[in-house]
DNA sequence: GTATATGCAAACAATTTGCTCTCCT
DNA sequence: AGGAGAGCAAATTGTTTGCATATAC
């Protein structure tokens, strides 16, 4: 089953690449529908699943909801309990180090998701 | 609203403390219902939520489902793509190290969840 | 005794699926 | 032309909730 590049897919991927928040499917739909008025939430989900499979984007759960991220490199996600925001913690060497340690421990890692709850700088001043 | 210790809660907590897998609510219900035939899935969920809030247990998502763990100390969860099992990767110092690094990076961490997909030792020989 | 927790069934929210039609290639 | 994808609506899954009754304190 060869995959086909559709307008919808292009828009979704573009949006995720450009946007550096970590929107959920509904937020993505809300945005993309502005340019493609007929696109449905189901289509957004189907495309997101495809993009994740192709490793063009990554996904992770917060609460009950999947969030999507156009940045695929190793990084850490921080969920600020005060601002509610999901922030990127760019520490690729740290993730690399964790990866190595886990491997030494006898588990061959593929994907590593590190999700931290706590407070970001902005959140602390609230 | 002061909390009350019920038979149901005791059984659920006991089960999670003793069992070192990482069952989901349904699996817990399946087990606990053997001793408490009238307990419902809703009650299991209510108690699990309470226990998580009280920090007697921890929870984390894999795929669409919450999994629960009676072990609350810092550790890493490995999801083996071959066996399907969730294994504990006991590396408390590593998690401590990650915690420290994240703090230095400007995010004050509370809970850290590290979830790795890959293959465990047993999975590799399959 | 009183209020919190249970059991039951119904509600919910996020995500998926079946079907028909569209439109890439 | 042929088939992957879109759109729509309905289904499914995991989890939560409202209400009457049971039970812990």
mmCIF file of C-alpha atoms (C1' of nucleotides) in Angstrom:
data_model
loop_
_atom_site.group_PDB
_atom_site.id
_atom_site.type_symbol
_atom_site.label_atom_id
_atom_site.label_comp_id
_atom_site.label_asym_id
_atom_site.label_seq_id
_atom_site.Cartn_x
_atom_site.Cartn_y
_atom_site.Cartn_z
ATOM 1 C CA UNK A 1 0.000 0.000 0.000
ATOM 2 C CA UNK A 2 1.964 2.987 -1.203
ATOM 3 C CA UNK A 3 1.270 6.225 0.520
ATOM 4 C CA UNK A 4 0.048 9.312 -1.254
ATOM 5 C CA UNK A 5 0.858 12.922 -0.444
ATOM 6 C CA UNK A 6 -2.319 14.923 -0.067
ATOM 7 C CA UNK A 7 -2.948 18.597 0.466
ATOM 8 C CA UNK A 8 -4.322 17.820 3.909
ATOM 9 C CA UNK A 9 -1.222 15.954 4.948
ATOM 10 C CA UNK A 10 1.061 18.686 3.706
ATOM 11 C CA UNK A 11 -0.833 21.313 5.669
ATOM 12 C CA UNK A 12 -0.807 19.283 8.872
ATOM 13 C CA UNK A 13 2.889 18.521 8.661
ATOM 14 C CA UNK A 14 3.713 22.110 7.785
ATOM 15 C CA UNK A 15 1.733 23.346 10.728
ATOM 16 C CA UNK A 16 3.538 21.011 13.120
ATOM 17 C CA UNK A 17 6.944 21.879 11.732
ATOM 18 C CA UNK A 18 6.377 25.579 12.084
ATOM 19 C CA UNK A 19 4.461 25.560 15.346
ATOM 20 C CA UNK A 20 6.585 24.891 18.371
ATOM 21 C CA UNK A 21 3.819 24.150 20.802
ATOM 22 C CA UNK A 22 2.572 20.590 21.123
ATOM 23 C CA UNK A 23 -0.994 20.672 19.905
ATOM 24 C CA UNK A 24 -3.512 17.884 20.153
ATOM 25 C CA UNK A 25 -5.543 16.664 17.177
ATOM 26 C CA UNK A 26 -8.397 19.036 17.855
ATOM 27 C CA UNK A 27 -6.132 22.082 18.071
ATOM 28 C CA UNK A 28 -4.468 21.059 14.831
ATOM 29 C CA UNK A 29 -7.832 20.646 13.179
ATOM 30 C CA UNK A 30 -9.001 24.053 14.420
ATOM 31 C CA UNK A 31 -5.992 25.626 12.782
ATOM 32 C CA UNK A 32 -5.806 23.661 9.538
ATOM 33 C CA UNK A 33 -9.516 23.995 8.861
ATOM 34 C CA UNK A 34 -8.922 27.717 8.315
ATOM 35 C CA UNK A 35 -7.091 26.927 5.111
ATOM 36 C CA UNK A 36 -8.981 23.750 4.242
ATOM 37 C CA UNK A 37 -12.565 24.388 5.303
ATOM 38 C CA UNK A 38 -13.812 20.888 4.535
ATOM 39 C CA UNK A 39 -11.182 18.915 6.432
ATOM 40 C CA UNK A 40 -12.594 16.785 9.236
ATOM 41 C CA UNK A 41 -11.180 15.715 12.565
ATOM 42 C CA UNK A 42 -11.109 12.106 11.368
ATOM 43 C CA UNK A 43 -8.849 13.069 8.505
ATOM 44 C CA UNK A 44 -6.567 14.915 10.870
ATOM 45 C CA UNK A 45 -6.308 11.793 13.035
ATOM 46 C CA UNK A 46 -5.652 9.538 10.071
ATOM 47 C CA UNK A 47 -2.893 11.798 8.840
ATOM 48 C CA UNK A 48 -1.347 12.209 12.253
ATOM 49 C CA UNK A 49 -1.215 8.440 12.650
ATOM 50 C CA UNK A 50 0.392 8.104 9.283
ATOM 51 C CA UNK A 51 2.955 10.795 10.017
ATOM 52 C CA UNK A 52 3.823 9.168 13.324
ATOM 53 C CA UNK A 53 4.267 5.831 11.591
ATOM 54 C CA UNK A 54 6.525 7.411 8.999
ATOM 55 C CA UNK A 55 8.424 9.056 11.852
ATOM 56 C CA UNK A 56 7.865 12.502 10.442
ATOM 57 C CA UNK A 57 6.431 13.574 13.774
ATOM 58 C CA UNK A 58 6.223 12.145 17.276
ATOM 59 C CA UNK A 59 3.307 11.799 19.652
ATOM 60 C CA UNK A 60 2.919 11.462 23.375
ATOM 61 C CA UNK A 61 0.074 11.427 25.836
ATOM 62 C CA UNK A 62 -0.688 14.027 28.431
ATOM 63 C CA UNK A 63 -3.756 13.296 30.487
ATOM 64 C CA UNK A 64 -6.268 11.720 28.137
ATOM 65 C CA UNK A 65 -4.978 13.262 24.997
ATOM 66 C CA UNK A 66 -2.317 12.657 22.416
ATOM 67 C CA UNK A 67 -0.108 15.607 21.617
ATOM 68 C CA UNK A 68 1.908 15.894 18.456
ATOM 69 C CA UNK A 69 5.320 17.343 17.863
ATOM 70 C CA UNK A 70 6.962 18.173 14.559
ATOM 71 C CA UNK A 71 10.371 18.031 16.161
ATOM 72 C CA UNK A 72 11.534 14.427 16.069
ATOM 73 C CA UNK A 73 14.975 14.674 17.694
ATOM 74 C CA UNK A 74 15.547 13.440 21.255
ATOM 75 C CA UNK A 75 14.255 15.967 23.734
ATOM 76 C CA UNK A 76 12.412 16.111 27.014
ATOM 77 C CA UNK A 77 8.890 17.391 27.559
ATOM 78 C CA UNK A 78 8.116 19.397 30.654
ATOM 79 C CA UNK A 79 4.525 19.932 31.705
ATOM 80 C CA UNK A 80 4.239 23.032 33.841
ATOM 81 C CA UNK A 81 1.642 22.648 36.560
ATOM 82 C CA UNK A 82 1.160 26.397 36.826
ATOM 83 C CA UNK A 83 1.006 27.542 33.238
ATOM 84 C CA UNK A 84 -0.359 24.261 31.847
ATOM 85 C CA UNK A 85 2.105 24.596 29.003
ATOM 86 C CA UNK A 86 4.215 21.823 27.558
ATOM 87 C CA UNK A 87 7.764 23.074 27.205
ATOM 88 C CA UNK A 88 10.699 21.552 25.365
ATOM 89 C CA UNK A 89 13.728 20.788 27.435
ATOM 90 C CA UNK A 90 16.512 20.555 24.927
ATOM 91 C CA UNK A 91 19.074 18.229 26.410
ATOM 92 C CA UNK A 92 19.958 15.838 23.627
ATOM 93 C CA UNK A 93 23.202 14.722 25.324
ATOM 94 C CA UNK A 94 21.249 13.866 28.451
ATOM 95 C CA UNK A 95 18.806 11.748 26.499
ATOM 96 C CA UNK A 96 21.755 10.107 24.764
ATOM 97 C CA UNK A 97 23.286 9.360 28.133
ATOM 98 C CA UNK A 98 20.041 7.808 29.391
ATOM 99 C CA UNK A 99 19.857 5.756 26.235
ATOM 100 C CA UNK A 100 23.358 4.422 26.760
ATOM 101 C CA UNK A 101 22.759 3.603 30.420
ATOM 102 C CA UNK A 102 19.556 1.753 29.643
ATOM 103 C CA UNK A 103 21.356 -0.243 27.006
ATOM 104 C CA UNK A 104 24.094 -1.183 29.481
ATOM 105 C CA UNK A 105 21.372 -2.252 31.858
ATOM 106 C CA UNK A 106 20.232 -4.884 29.394
ATOM 107 C CA UNK A 107 17.372 -3.231 27.548
ATOM 108 C CA UNK A 108 17.871 -2.248 23.910
ATOM 109 C CA UNK A 109 16.136 1.100 23.575
ATOM 110 C CA UNK A 110 14.350 2.404 20.517
ATOM 111 C CA UNK A 111 12.243 5.376 21.541
ATOM 112 C CA UNK A 112 12.758 7.211 24.786
ATOM 113 C CA UNK A 113 10.073 9.485 26.147
ATOM 114 C CA UNK A 114 10.941 11.581 29.136
ATOM 115 C CA UNK A 115 8.038 13.558 30.502
ATOM 116 C CA UNK A 116 8.434 15.720 33.553
ATOM 117 C CA UNK A 117 5.772 17.493 35.523
ATOM 118 C CA UNK A 118 6.792 20.462 37.610
ATOM 119 C CA UNK A 119 7.160 24.172 37.097
ATOM 120 C CA UNK A 120 8.842 26.075 34.325
ATOM 121 C CA UNK A 121 10.624 29.400 34.894
ATOM 122 C CA UNK A 122 7.590 31.400 33.926
ATOM 123 C CA UNK A 123 5.383 29.183 36.099
ATOM 124 C CA UNK A 124 7.477 29.858 39.175
ATOM 125 C CA UNK A 125 6.786 33.551 39.133
ATOM 126 C CA UNK A 126 3.040 33.122 39.099
ATOM 127 C CA UNK B 1 -13.538 15.597 52.691
ATOM 128 C CA UNK B 2 -11.725 13.016 54.719
ATOM 129 C CA UNK B 3 -10.985 9.762 53.045
ATOM 130 C CA UNK B 4 -12.202 6.390 54.265
ATOM 131 C CA UNK B 5 -10.389 3.085 54.014
ATOM 132 C CA UNK B 6 -12.600 0.502 52.397
ATOM 133 C CA UNK B 7 -12.188 -3.194 51.825
ATOM 134 C CA UNK B 8 -12.062 -2.538 48.107
ATOM 135 C CA UNK B 9 -9.266 -0.051 48.422
ATOM 136 C CA UNK B 10 -7.229 -2.354 50.656
ATOM 137 C CA UNK B 11 -7.522 -5.211 48.196
ATOM 138 C CA UNK B 12 -6.533 -3.063 45.225
ATOM 139 C CA UNK B 13 -3.531 -1.583 46.971
ATOM 140 C CA UNK B 14 -2.458 -4.971 48.279
ATOM 141 C CA UNK B 15 -2.686 -6.444 44.832
ATOM 142 C CA UNK B 16 -0.531 -3.690 43.338
ATOM 143 C CA UNK B 17 2.039 -3.913 46.099
ATOM 144 C CA UNK B 18 2.443 -7.634 45.730
ATOM 145 C CA UNK B 19 2.172 -7.856 41.954
ATOM 146 C CA UNK B 20 5.193 -6.588 40.117
ATOM 147 C CA UNK B 21 3.658 -6.350 36.710
ATOM 148 C CA UNK B 22 1.990 -3.108 35.693
ATOM 149 C CA UNK B 23 -1.653 -3.948 35.264
ATOM 150 C CA UNK B 24 -4.327 -1.709 33.836
ATOM 151 C CA UNK B 25 -7.635 -1.069 35.579
ATOM 152 C CA UNK B 26 -9.382 -3.925 33.839
ATOM 153 C CA UNK B 27 -6.695 -6.449 34.762
ATOM 154 C CA UNK B 28 -6.828 -5.266 38.351
ATOM 155 C CA UNK B 29 -10.577 -5.609 38.372
ATOM 156 C CA UNK B 30 -10.394 -9.115 36.908
ATOM 157 C CA UNK B 31 -8.134 -10.130 39.758
ATOM 158 C CA UNK B 32 -9.757 -8.319 42.663
ATOM 159 C CA UNK B 33 -13.251 -9.433 41.686
ATOM 160 C CA UNK B 34 -12.212 -12.967 42.616
ATOM 161 C CA UNK B 35 -12.144 -11.983 46.256
ATOM 162 C CA UNK B 36 -14.834 -9.274 46.083
ATOM 163 C CA UNK B 37 -17.372 -10.576 43.596
ATOM 164 C CA UNK B 38 -19.523 -7.433 43.582
ATOM 165 C CA UNK B 39 -16.782 -4.892 42.941
ATOM 166 C CA UNK B 40 -17.243 -2.967 39.712
ATOM 167 C CA UNK B 41 -14.797 -1.477 37.276
ATOM 168 C CA UNK B 42 -15.987 2.009 38.245
ATOM 169 C CA UNK B 43 -15.016 1.382 41.842
ATOM 170 C CA UNK B 44 -11.629 0.149 40.748
ATOM 171 C CA UNK B 45 -11.106 3.347 38.771
ATOM 172 C CA UNK B 46 -12.258 5.523 41.642
ATOM 173 C CA UNK B 47 -9.873 3.825 44.023
ATOM 174 C CA UNK B 48 -6.981 3.907 41.623
ATOM 175 C CA UNK B 49 -7.457 7.631 41.142
ATOM 176 C CA UNK B 50 -7.548 8.148 44.877
ATOM 177 C CA UNK B 51 -4.431 6.063 45.414
ATOM 178 C CA UNK B 52 -2.576 7.972 42.731
ATOM 179 C CA UNK B 53 -3.607 11.254 44.335
ATOM 180 C CA UNK B 54 -2.404 10.038 47.713
ATOM 181 C CA UNK B 55 0.813 8.942 46.030
ATOM 182 C CA UNK B 56 0.414 5.385 47.231
ATOM 183 C CA UNK B 57 0.800 4.205 43.657
ATOM 184 C CA UNK B 58 1.842 5.717 40.345
ATOM 185 C CA UNK B 59 0.233 5.581 36.948
ATOM 186 C CA UNK B 60 1.429 6.007 33.409
ATOM 187 C CA UNK B 61 -0.014 5.600 29.961
ATOM 188 C CA UNK B 62 0.940 3.022 27.425
ATOM 189 C CA UNK B 63 -0.998 3.269 24.192
ATOM 190 C CA UNK B 64 -4.555 4.098 25.162
ATOM 191 C CA UNK B 65 -4.471 2.744 28.631
ATOM 192 C CA UNK B 66 -3.380 3.752 32.073
ATOM 193 C CA UNK B 67 -1.168 1.273 33.862
ATOM 194 C CA UNK B 68 -0.683 1.240 37.592
ATOM 195 C CA UNK B 69 2.350 0.471 39.659
ATOM 196 C CA UNK B 70 2.554 -0.170 43.385
ATOM 197 C CA UNK B 71 6.196 0.749 43.376
ATOM 198 C CA UNK B 72 6.454 4.502 43.784
ATOM 199 C CA UNK B 73 10.241 5.032 43.781
ATOM 200 C CA UNK B 74 12.006 6.523 40.764
ATOM 201 C CA UNK B 75 12.426 3.923 38.079
ATOM 202 C CA UNK B 76 12.226 3.561 34.340
ATOM 203 C CA UNK B 77 9.627 1.588 32.405
ATOM 204 C CA UNK B 78 10.647 -0.400 29.390
ATOM 205 C CA UNK B 79 8.055 -1.624 26.940
ATOM 206 C CA UNK B 80 9.351 -4.617 25.042
ATOM 207 C CA UNK B 81 8.144 -4.653 21.466
ATOM 208 C CA UNK B 82 8.630 -8.407 21.196
ATOM 209 C CA UNK B 83 7.208 -9.738 24.435
ATOM 210 C CA UNK B 84 4.747 -6.874 24.963
ATOM 211 C CA UNK B 85 5.757 -6.810 28.593
ATOM 212 C CA UNK B 86 6.424 -3.720 30.652
ATOM 213 C CA UNK B 87 9.665 -4.221 32.543
ATOM 214 C CA UNK B 88 11.158 -2.203 35.357
ATOM 215 C CA UNK B 89 14.547 -0.709 34.718
ATOM 216 C CA UNK B 90 15.903 -0.010 38.163
ATOM 217 C CA UNK B 91 18.296 2.867 37.772
ATOM 218 C CA UNK B 92 17.391 5.269 40.553
ATOM 219 C CA UNK B 93 20.696 7.144 40.319
ATOM 220 C CA UNK B 94 20.129 7.703 36.633
ATOM 221 C CA UNK B 95 16.694 9.146 37.276
ATOM 222 C CA UNK B 96 18.203 11.303 40.012
ATOM 223 C CA UNK B 97 20.792 12.520 37.556
ATOM 224 C CA UNK B 98 18.148 13.395 34.986
ATOM 225 C CA UNK B 99 16.213 15.208 37.672
ATOM 226 C CA UNK B 100 19.237 17.280 38.603
ATOM 227 C CA UNK B 101 20.062 18.120 35.004
ATOM 228 C CA UNK B 102 16.529 19.207 34.268
ATOM 229 C CA UNK B 103 16.589 21.419 37.314
ATOM 230 C CA UNK B 104 19.824 23.027 36.191
ATOM 231 C CA UNK B 105 18.202 23.592 32.836
ATOM 232 C CA UNK B 106 15.604 25.806 34.489
ATOM 233 C CA UNK B 107 12.645 23.502 35.027
ATOM 234 C CA UNK B 108 11.764 22.468 38.577
ATOM 235 C CA UNK B 109 10.807 18.816 38.292
ATOM 236 C CA UNK B 110 8.223 17.021 40.357
ATOM 237 C CA UNK B 111 7.431 13.723 38.682
ATOM 238 C CA UNK B 112 9.651 12.217 36.059
ATOM 239 C CA UNK B 113 8.365 9.483 33.807
ATOM 240 C CA UNK B 114 10.851 7.777 31.571
ATOM 241 C CA UNK B 115 9.284 5.298 29.200
ATOM 242 C CA UNK B 116 11.374 3.412 26.704
ATOM 243 C CA UNK B 117 10.252 1.206 23.889
ATOM 244 C CA UNK B 118 12.665 -1.404 22.600
ATOM 245 C CA UNK B 119 13.555 -4.970 23.384
ATOM 246 C CA UNK B 120 14.262 -6.611 26.703
ATOM 247 C CA UNK B 121 16.776 -9.434 27.117
ATOM 248 C CA UNK B 122 14.122 -12.077 26.788
ATOM 249 C CA UNK B 123 12.643 -10.307 23.777
ATOM 250 C CA UNK B 124 15.937 -10.368 21.928
ATOM 251 C CA UNK B 125 16.116 -14.140 21.856
ATOM 252 C CA UNK B 126 12.716 -14.519 20.263
ATOM 253 C "C1'" DG C 1 -25.706 9.010 62.890
ATOM 254 C "C1'" DT C 2 -23.613 10.928 59.119
ATOM 255 C "C1'" DA C 3 -21.132 11.336 55.224
ATOM 256 C "C1'" DT C 4 -18.133 8.918 52.117
ATOM 257 C "C1'" DA C 5 -17.749 4.949 49.057
ATOM 258 C "C1'" DT C 6 -20.090 1.435 46.322
ATOM 259 C "C1'" DG C 7 -22.793 -0.548 42.575
ATOM 260 C "C1'" DC C 8 -25.229 0.100 38.631
ATOM 261 C "C1'" DA C 9 -26.191 2.162 34.406
ATOM 262 C "C1'" DA C 10 -25.795 5.803 31.642
ATOM 263 C "C1'" DA C 11 -22.718 9.607 29.964
ATOM 264 C "C1'" DC C 12 -18.371 11.238 28.056
ATOM 265 C "C1'" DA C 13 -14.315 12.341 25.417
ATOM 266 C "C1'" DA C 14 -10.875 10.957 22.449
ATOM 267 C "C1'" DT C 15 -10.038 8.205 18.758
ATOM 268 C "C1'" DT C 16 -11.271 4.835 15.121
ATOM 269 C "C1'" DT C 17 -13.946 2.736 11.408
ATOM 270 C "C1'" DG C 18 -17.300 1.638 7.402
ATOM 271 C "C1'" DC C 19 -18.912 3.410 3.486
ATOM 272 C "C1'" DT C 20 -19.286 6.246 -0.580
ATOM 273 C "C1'" DC C 21 -17.291 9.699 -3.259
ATOM 274 C "C1'" DT C 22 -13.223 12.372 -4.691
ATOM 275 C "C1'" DC C 23 -8.969 13.205 -6.848
ATOM 276 C "C1'" DC C 24 -3.770 11.941 -7.176
ATOM 277 C "C1'" DT C 25 -0.699 9.632 -10.147
ATOM 278 C "C1'" DA D 1 -8.470 3.922 -14.844
ATOM 279 C "C1'" DG D 2 -7.406 2.429 -10.335
ATOM 280 C "C1'" DG D 3 -6.811 2.919 -5.694
ATOM 281 C "C1'" DA D 4 -5.397 5.707 -1.677
ATOM 282 C "C1'" DG D 5 -7.371 9.235 0.796
ATOM 283 C "C1'" DA D 6 -11.307 12.462 2.252
ATOM 284 C "C1'" DG D 7 -15.627 13.390 4.333
ATOM 285 C "C1'" DC D 8 -19.428 12.124 7.028
ATOM 286 C "C1'" DA D 9 -21.647 9.699 10.610
ATOM 287 C "C1'" DA D 10 -21.800 6.042 13.500
ATOM 288 C "C1'" DA D 11 -19.126 2.885 16.485
ATOM 289 C "C1'" DT D 12 -15.689 1.749 19.865
ATOM 290 C "C1'" DT D 13 -12.684 2.143 23.898
ATOM 291 C "C1'" DG D 14 -11.204 3.699 28.214
ATOM 292 C "C1'" DT D 15 -12.739 6.327 31.832
ATOM 293 C "C1'" DT D 16 -16.018 9.181 34.547
ATOM 294 C "C1'" DT D 17 -20.407 10.483 36.725
ATOM 295 C "C1'" DG D 18 -25.315 10.748 38.899
ATOM 296 C "C1'" DC D 19 -28.017 8.660 41.935
ATOM 297 C "C1'" DA D 20 -29.805 5.484 45.474
ATOM 298 C "C1'" DT D 21 -28.087 2.300 48.847
ATOM 299 C "C1'" DA D 22 -24.560 0.310 51.833
ATOM 300 C "C1'" DT D 23 -20.877 0.878 55.075
ATOM 301 C "C1'" DA D 24 -16.801 2.941 57.573
ATOM 302 C "C1'" DC D 25 -15.940 5.841 61.327
#
